[in-house]
PDB file of C-alpha atoms in Angstrom:
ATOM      1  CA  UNK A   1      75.735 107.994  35.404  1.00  0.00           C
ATOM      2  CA  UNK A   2      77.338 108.874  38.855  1.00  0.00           C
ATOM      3  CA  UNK A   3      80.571 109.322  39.216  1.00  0.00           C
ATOM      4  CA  UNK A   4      83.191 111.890  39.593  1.00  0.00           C
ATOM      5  CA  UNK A   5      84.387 114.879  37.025  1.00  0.00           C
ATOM      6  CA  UNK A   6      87.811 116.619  36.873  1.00  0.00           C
ATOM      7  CA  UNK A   7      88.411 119.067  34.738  1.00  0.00           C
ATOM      8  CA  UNK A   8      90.070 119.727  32.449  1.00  0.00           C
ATOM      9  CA  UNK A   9      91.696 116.905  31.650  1.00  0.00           C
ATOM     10  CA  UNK A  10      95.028 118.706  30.243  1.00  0.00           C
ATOM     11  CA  UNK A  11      95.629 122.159  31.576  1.00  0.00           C
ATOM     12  CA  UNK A  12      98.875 124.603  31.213  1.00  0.00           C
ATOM     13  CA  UNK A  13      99.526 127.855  32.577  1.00  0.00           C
ATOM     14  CA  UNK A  14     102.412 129.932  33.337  1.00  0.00           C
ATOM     15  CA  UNK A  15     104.598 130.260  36.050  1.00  0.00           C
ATOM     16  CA  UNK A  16     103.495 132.487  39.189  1.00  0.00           C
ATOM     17  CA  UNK A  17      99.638 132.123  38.223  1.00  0.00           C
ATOM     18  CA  UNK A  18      97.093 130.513  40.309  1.00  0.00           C
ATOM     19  CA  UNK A  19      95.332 127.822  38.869  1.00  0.00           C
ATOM     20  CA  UNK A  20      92.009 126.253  39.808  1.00  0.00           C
ATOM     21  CA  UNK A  21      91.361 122.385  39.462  1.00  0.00           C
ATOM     22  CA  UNK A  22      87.274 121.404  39.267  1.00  0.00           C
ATOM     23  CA  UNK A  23      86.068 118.145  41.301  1.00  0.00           C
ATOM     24  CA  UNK A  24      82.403 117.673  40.755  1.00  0.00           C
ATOM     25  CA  UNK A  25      80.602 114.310  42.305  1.00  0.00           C
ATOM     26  CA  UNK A  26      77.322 113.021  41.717  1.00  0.00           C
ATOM     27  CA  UNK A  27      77.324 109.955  44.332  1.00  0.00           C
ATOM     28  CA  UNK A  28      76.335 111.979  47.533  1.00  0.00           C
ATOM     29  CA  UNK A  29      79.541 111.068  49.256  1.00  0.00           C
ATOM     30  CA  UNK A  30      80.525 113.140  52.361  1.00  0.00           C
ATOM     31  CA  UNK A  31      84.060 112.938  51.901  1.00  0.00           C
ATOM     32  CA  UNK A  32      86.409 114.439  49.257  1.00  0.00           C
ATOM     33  CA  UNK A  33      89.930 113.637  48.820  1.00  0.00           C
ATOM     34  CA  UNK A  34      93.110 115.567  46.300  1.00  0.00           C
ATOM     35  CA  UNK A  35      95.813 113.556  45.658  1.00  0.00           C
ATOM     36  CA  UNK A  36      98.951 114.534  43.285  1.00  0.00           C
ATOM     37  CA  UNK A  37     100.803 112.204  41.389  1.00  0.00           C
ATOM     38  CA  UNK A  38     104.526 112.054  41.103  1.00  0.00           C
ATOM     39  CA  UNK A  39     106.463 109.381  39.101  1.00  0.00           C
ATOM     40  CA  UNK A  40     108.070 106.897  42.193  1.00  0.00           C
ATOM     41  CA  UNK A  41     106.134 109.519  44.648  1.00  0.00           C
ATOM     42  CA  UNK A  42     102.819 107.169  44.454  1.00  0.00           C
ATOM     43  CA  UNK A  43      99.737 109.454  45.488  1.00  0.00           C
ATOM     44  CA  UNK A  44     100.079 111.915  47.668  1.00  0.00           C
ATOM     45  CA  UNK A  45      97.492 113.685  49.858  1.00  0.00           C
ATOM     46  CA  UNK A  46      96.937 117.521  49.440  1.00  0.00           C
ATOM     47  CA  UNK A  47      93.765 118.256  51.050  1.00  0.00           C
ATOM     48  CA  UNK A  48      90.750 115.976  52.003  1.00  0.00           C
ATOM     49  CA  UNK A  49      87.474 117.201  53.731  1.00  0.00           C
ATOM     50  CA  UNK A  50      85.078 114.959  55.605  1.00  0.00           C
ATOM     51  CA  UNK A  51      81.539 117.237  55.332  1.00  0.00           C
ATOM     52  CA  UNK A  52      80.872 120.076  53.709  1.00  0.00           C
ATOM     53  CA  UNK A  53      82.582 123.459  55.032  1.00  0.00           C
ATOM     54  CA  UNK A  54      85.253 121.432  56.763  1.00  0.00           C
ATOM     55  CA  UNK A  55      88.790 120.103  55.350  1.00  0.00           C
ATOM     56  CA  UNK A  56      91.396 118.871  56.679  1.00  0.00           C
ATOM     57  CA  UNK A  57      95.147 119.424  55.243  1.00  0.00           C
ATOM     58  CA  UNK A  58      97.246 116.726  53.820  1.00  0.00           C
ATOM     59  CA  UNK A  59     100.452 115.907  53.757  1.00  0.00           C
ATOM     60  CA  UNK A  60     102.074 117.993  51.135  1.00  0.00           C
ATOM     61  CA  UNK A  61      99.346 121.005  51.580  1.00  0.00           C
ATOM     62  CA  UNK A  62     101.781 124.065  51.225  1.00  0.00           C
ATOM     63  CA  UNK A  63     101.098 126.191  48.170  1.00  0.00           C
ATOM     64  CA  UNK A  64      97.473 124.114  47.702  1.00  0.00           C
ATOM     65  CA  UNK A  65      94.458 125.509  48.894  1.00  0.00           C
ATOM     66  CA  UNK A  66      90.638 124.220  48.811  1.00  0.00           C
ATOM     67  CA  UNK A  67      86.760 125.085  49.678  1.00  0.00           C
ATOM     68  CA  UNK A  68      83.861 122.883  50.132  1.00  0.00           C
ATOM     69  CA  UNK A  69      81.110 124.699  49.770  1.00  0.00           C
ATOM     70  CA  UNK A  70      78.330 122.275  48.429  1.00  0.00           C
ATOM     71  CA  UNK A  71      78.644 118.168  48.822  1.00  0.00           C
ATOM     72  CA  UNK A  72      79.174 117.951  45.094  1.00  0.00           C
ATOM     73  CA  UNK A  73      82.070 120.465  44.911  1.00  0.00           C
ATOM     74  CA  UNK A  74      85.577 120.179  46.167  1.00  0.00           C
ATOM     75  CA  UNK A  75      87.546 122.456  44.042  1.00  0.00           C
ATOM     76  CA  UNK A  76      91.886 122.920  44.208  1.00  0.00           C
ATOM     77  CA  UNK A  77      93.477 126.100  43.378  1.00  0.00           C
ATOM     78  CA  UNK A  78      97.325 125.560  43.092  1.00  0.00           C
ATOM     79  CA  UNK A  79      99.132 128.788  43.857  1.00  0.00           C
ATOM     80  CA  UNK A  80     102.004 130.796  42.976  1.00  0.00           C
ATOM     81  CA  UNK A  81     103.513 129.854  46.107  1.00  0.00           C
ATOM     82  CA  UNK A  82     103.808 125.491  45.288  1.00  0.00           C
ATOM     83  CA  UNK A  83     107.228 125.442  44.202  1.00  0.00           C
ATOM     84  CA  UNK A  84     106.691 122.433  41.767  1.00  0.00           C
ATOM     85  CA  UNK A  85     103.275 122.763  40.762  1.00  0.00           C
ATOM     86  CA  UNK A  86     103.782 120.103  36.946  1.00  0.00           C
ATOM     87  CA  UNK A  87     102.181 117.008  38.498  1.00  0.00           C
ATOM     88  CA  UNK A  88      99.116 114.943  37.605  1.00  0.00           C
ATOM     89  CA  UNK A  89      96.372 115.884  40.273  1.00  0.00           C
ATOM     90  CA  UNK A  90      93.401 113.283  41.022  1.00  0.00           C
ATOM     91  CA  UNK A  91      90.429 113.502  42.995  1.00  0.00           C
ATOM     92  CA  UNK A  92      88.291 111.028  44.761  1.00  0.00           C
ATOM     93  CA  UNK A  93      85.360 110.637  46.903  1.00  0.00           C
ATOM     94  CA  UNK A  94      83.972 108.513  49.498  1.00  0.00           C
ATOM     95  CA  UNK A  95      80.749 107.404  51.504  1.00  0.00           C
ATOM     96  CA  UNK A  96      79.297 104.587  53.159  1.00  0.00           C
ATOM     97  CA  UNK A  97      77.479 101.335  52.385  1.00  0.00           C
ATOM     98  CA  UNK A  98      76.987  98.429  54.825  1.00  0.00           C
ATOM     99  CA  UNK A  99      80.017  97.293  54.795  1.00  0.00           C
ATOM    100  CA  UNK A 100      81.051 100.717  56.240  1.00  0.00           C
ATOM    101  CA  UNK A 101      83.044 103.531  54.652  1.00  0.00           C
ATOM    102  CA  UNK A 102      83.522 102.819  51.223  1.00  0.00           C
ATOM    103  CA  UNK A 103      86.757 102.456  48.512  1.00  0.00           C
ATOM    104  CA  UNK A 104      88.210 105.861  46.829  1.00  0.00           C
ATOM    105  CA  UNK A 105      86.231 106.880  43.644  1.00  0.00           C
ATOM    106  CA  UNK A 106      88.620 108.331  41.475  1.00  0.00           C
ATOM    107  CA  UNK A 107      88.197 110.700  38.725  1.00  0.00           C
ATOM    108  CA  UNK A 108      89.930 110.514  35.072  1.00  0.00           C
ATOM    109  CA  UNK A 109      92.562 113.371  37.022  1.00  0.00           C
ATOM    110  CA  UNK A 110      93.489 116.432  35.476  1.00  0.00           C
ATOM    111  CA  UNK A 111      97.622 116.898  33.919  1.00  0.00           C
ATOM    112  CA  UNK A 112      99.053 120.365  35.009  1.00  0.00           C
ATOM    113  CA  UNK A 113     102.000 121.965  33.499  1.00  0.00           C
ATOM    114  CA  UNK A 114     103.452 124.661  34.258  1.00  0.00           C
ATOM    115  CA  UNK A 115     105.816 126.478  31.964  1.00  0.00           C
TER     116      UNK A 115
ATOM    117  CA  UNK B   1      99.635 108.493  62.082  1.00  0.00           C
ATOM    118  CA  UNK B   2      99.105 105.963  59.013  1.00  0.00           C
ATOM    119  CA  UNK B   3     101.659 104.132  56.960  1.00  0.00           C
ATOM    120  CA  UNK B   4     101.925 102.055  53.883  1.00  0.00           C
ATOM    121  CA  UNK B   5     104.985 100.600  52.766  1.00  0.00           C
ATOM    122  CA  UNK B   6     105.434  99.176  49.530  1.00  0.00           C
ATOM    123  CA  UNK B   7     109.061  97.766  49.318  1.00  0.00           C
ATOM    124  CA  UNK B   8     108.807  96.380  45.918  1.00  0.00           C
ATOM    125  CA  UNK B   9     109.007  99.197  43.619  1.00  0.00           C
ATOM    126  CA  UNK B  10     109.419  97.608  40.082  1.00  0.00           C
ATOM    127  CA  UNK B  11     108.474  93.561  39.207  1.00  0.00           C
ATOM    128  CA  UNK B  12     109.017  92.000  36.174  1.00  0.00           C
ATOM    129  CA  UNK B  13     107.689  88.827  35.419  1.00  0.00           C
ATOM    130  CA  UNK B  14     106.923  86.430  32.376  1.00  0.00           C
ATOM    131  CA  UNK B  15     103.363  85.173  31.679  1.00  0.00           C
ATOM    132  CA  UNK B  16     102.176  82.526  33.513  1.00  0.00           C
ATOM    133  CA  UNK B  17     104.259  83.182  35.995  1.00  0.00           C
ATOM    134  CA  UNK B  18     102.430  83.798  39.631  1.00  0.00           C
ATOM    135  CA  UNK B  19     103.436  86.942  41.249  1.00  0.00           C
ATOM    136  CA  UNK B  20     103.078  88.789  45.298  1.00  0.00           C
ATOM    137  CA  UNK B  21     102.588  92.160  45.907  1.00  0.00           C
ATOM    138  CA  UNK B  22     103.765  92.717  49.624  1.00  0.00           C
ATOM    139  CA  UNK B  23     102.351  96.037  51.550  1.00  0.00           C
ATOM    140  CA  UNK B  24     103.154  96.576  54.776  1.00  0.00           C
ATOM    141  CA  UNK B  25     100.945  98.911  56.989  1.00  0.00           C
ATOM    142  CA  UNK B  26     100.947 101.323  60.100  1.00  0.00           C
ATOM    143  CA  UNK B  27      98.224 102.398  62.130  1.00  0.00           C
ATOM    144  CA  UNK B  28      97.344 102.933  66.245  1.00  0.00           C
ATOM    145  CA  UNK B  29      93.633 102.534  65.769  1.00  0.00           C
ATOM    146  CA  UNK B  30      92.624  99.644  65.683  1.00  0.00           C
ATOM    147  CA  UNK B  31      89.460  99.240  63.062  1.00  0.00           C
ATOM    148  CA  UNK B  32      91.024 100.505  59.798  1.00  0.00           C
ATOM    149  CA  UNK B  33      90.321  99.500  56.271  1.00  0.00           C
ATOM    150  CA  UNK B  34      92.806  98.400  53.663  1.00  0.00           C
ATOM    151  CA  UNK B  35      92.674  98.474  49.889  1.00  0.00           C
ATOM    152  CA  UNK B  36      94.243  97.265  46.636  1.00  0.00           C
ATOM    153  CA  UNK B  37      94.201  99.660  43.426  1.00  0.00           C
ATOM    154  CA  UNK B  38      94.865  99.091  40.012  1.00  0.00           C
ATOM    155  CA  UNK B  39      96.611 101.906  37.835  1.00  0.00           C
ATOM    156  CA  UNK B  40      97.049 100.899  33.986  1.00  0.00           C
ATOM    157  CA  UNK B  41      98.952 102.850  31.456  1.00  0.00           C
ATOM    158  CA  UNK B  42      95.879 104.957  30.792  1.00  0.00           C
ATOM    159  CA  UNK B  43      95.883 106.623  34.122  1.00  0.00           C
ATOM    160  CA  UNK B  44      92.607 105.688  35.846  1.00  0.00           C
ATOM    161  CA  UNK B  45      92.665 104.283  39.070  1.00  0.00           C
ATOM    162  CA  UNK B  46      90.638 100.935  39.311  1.00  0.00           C
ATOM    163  CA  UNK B  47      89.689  99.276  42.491  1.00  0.00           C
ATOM    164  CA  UNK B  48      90.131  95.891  43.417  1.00  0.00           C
ATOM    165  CA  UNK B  49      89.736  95.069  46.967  1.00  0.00           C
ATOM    166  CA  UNK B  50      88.693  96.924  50.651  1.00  0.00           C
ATOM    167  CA  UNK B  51      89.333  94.920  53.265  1.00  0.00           C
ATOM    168  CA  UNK B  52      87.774  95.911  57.160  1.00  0.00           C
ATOM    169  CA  UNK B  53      90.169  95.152  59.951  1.00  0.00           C
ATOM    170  CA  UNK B  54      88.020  92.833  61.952  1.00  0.00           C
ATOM    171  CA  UNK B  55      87.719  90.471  58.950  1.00  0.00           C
ATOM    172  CA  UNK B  56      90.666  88.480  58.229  1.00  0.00           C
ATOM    173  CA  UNK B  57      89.519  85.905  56.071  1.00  0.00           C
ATOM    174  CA  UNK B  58      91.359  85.775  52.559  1.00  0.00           C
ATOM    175  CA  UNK B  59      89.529  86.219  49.936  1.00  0.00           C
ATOM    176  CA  UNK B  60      90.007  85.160  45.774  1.00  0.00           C
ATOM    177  CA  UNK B  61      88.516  86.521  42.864  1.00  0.00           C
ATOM    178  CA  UNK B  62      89.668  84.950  39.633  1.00  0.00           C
ATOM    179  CA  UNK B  63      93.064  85.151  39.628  1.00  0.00           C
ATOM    180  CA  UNK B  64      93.754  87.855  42.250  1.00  0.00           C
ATOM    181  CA  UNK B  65      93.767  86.490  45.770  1.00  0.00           C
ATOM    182  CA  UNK B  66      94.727  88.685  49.048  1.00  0.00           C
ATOM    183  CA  UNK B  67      96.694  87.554  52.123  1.00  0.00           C
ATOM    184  CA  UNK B  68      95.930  89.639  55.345  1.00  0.00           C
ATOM    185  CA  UNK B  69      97.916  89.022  58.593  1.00  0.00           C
ATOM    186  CA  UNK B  70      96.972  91.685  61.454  1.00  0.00           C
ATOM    187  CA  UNK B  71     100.034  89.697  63.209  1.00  0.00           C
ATOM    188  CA  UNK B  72     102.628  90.883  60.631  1.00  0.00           C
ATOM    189  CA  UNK B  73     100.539  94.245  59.453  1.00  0.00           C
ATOM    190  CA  UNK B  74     100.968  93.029  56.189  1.00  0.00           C
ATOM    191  CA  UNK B  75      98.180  92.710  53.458  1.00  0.00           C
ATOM    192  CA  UNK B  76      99.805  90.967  50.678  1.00  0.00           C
ATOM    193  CA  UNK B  77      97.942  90.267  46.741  1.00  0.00           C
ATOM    194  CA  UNK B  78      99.270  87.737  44.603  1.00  0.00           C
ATOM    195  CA  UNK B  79      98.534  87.115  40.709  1.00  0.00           C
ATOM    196  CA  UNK B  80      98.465  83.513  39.873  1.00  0.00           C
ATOM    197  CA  UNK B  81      99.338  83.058  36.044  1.00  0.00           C
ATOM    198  CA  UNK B  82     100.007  86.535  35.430  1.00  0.00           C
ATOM    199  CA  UNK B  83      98.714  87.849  31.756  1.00  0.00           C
ATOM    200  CA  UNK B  84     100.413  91.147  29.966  1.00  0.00           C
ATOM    201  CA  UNK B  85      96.803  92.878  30.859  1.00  0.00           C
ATOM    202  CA  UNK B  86      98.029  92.686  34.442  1.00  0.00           C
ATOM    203  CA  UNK B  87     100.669  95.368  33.499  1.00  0.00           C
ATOM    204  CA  UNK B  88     100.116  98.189  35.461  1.00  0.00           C
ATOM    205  CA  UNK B  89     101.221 100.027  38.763  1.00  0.00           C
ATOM    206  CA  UNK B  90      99.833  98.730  41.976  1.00  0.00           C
ATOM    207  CA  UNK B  91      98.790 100.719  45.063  1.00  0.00           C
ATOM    208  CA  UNK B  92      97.804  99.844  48.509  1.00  0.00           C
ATOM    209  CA  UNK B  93      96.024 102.051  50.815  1.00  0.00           C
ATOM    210  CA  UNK B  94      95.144 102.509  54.647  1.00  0.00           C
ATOM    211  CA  UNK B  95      92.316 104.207  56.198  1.00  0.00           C
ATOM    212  CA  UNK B  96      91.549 104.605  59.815  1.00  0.00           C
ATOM    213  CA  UNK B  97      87.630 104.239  61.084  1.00  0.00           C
ATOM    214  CA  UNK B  98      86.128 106.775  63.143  1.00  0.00           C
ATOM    215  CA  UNK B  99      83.804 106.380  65.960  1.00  0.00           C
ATOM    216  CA  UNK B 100      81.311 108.745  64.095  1.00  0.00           C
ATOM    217  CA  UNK B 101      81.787 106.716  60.582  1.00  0.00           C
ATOM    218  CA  UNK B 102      83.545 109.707  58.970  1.00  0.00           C
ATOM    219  CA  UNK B 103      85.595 108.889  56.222  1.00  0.00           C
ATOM    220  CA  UNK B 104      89.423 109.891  57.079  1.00  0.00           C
ATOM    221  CA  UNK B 105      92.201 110.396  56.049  1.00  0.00           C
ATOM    222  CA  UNK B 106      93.034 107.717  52.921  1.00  0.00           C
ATOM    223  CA  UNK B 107      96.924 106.971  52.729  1.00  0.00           C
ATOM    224  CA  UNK B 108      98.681 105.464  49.440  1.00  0.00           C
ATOM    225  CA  UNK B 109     101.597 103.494  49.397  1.00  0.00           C
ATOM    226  CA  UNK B 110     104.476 104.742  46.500  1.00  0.00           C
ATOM    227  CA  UNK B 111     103.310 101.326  44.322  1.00  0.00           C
ATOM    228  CA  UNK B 112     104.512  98.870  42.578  1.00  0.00           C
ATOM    229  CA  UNK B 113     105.387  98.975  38.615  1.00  0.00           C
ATOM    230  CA  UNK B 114     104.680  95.094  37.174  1.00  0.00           C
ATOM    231  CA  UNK B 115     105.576  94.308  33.975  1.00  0.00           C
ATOM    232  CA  UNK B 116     104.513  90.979  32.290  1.00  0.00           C
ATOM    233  CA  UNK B 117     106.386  89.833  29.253  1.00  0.00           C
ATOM    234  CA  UNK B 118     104.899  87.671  26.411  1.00  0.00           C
TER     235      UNK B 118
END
């Protein structure tokens, strides 16, 4: 089935690690967003890229970084350096259809704490 | 730069009862596309609605129906006889069109929280 994969779904690690977040798609869609969930913060953009090899940063982008290497692959790595890194992380994908650029597919998101 | 405002932060209602979600929007270009999102207590995101800029004819879909008013910026979606199901946090979003047709940047509003009681 097409979609979108995050992984893992629950993930801890320590303070002052780096941490990487998978984002796999299967729907051929150009764009590729992060988003990190806050309670009362809504979603928040980290990092989106429109074609592959090209990204853009969000708003909250310090301490986040990403690559885009292949169309299917959009991975996050959260650094030492993001202050506040417990959050719930989601990532989505877009393309096109006739009615022009398409709604957000999410995936399930992946819960990071850090301890 | 983009904008969505959602004022409301928490509703509570009782079933039956018919309920509006207001968001209120900020853009300078002007062909943008709006949504509605869904976000039960499981944590997936569900989509509901996209909405282009040049069409401002309301639509319905069961019980969901969606106001847009380019005068006011405002794309409003009301409930009519809520259910508990409809429990869930509520997100609008905003995203500009390009020339090109590249997807850009997709902005979130902070949502809304509704709660129906029994």
């Amino acid at each position: 089935d097409g979609g979108i994969t995050q992984s893992p779904k629950y993930l801890f690690r320590k303070e002052g690690q780096n941490v990487t977040l998978s984002c796999e798609q299967n729907l051929n869609h150009d764009a590729m967003y992060w988003y990190r969930q806050d309670p009362g913060q809504g979603l928040r953009l980290i990092y989106y890229s429109q074609i592959v090899n090209d990204f853009q940063k969000g708003d909250i982008a310090e301490g986040y970084s990403v690559s885009r290497e292949k169309k299917e692959s959009f991975p996050l790595t959260v650094t030492s350096a993001q202050k506040n890194p417990t959050a719930f992380y989601l990532c989505a994908s877009r393309g096109r259809d006739r009615g022009g650029n398409t709604e957000a597919f999410f995936g399930q998101g992946t819960r990071l704490t850090v301890v | 730069a983009q904008k969505v405002t959602q004022a409301q932060t928490e509703i509570s209602v009782v079933e039956k009862e018919d309920v509006t979600l207001d968001c209120v929007y900020e853009t300078r270009d002007t062909t943008y596309y709006l949504f509605w999102y869904k976000q039960p207590p499981s944590g997936e995101l569900v989509f509901l609605i996209r909405r282009n800029s040049f069409d401002e004819q309301n639509e319905i879909s069961g019980r969901y129906s969606w106001n847009f008013q380019k005068s006011t910026s405002s794309f409003n979606f009301t409930i009519t006889a809520s259910q508990v199901v409809d429990s869930a946090v509520y997100f609008c979003a905003l995203s500009e069109a390009r020339v090109s047709g590249a997807n850009s940047k997709l902005t979130f509003g902070k949502g809304i929280t509704l709660s129906v009681r029994p």
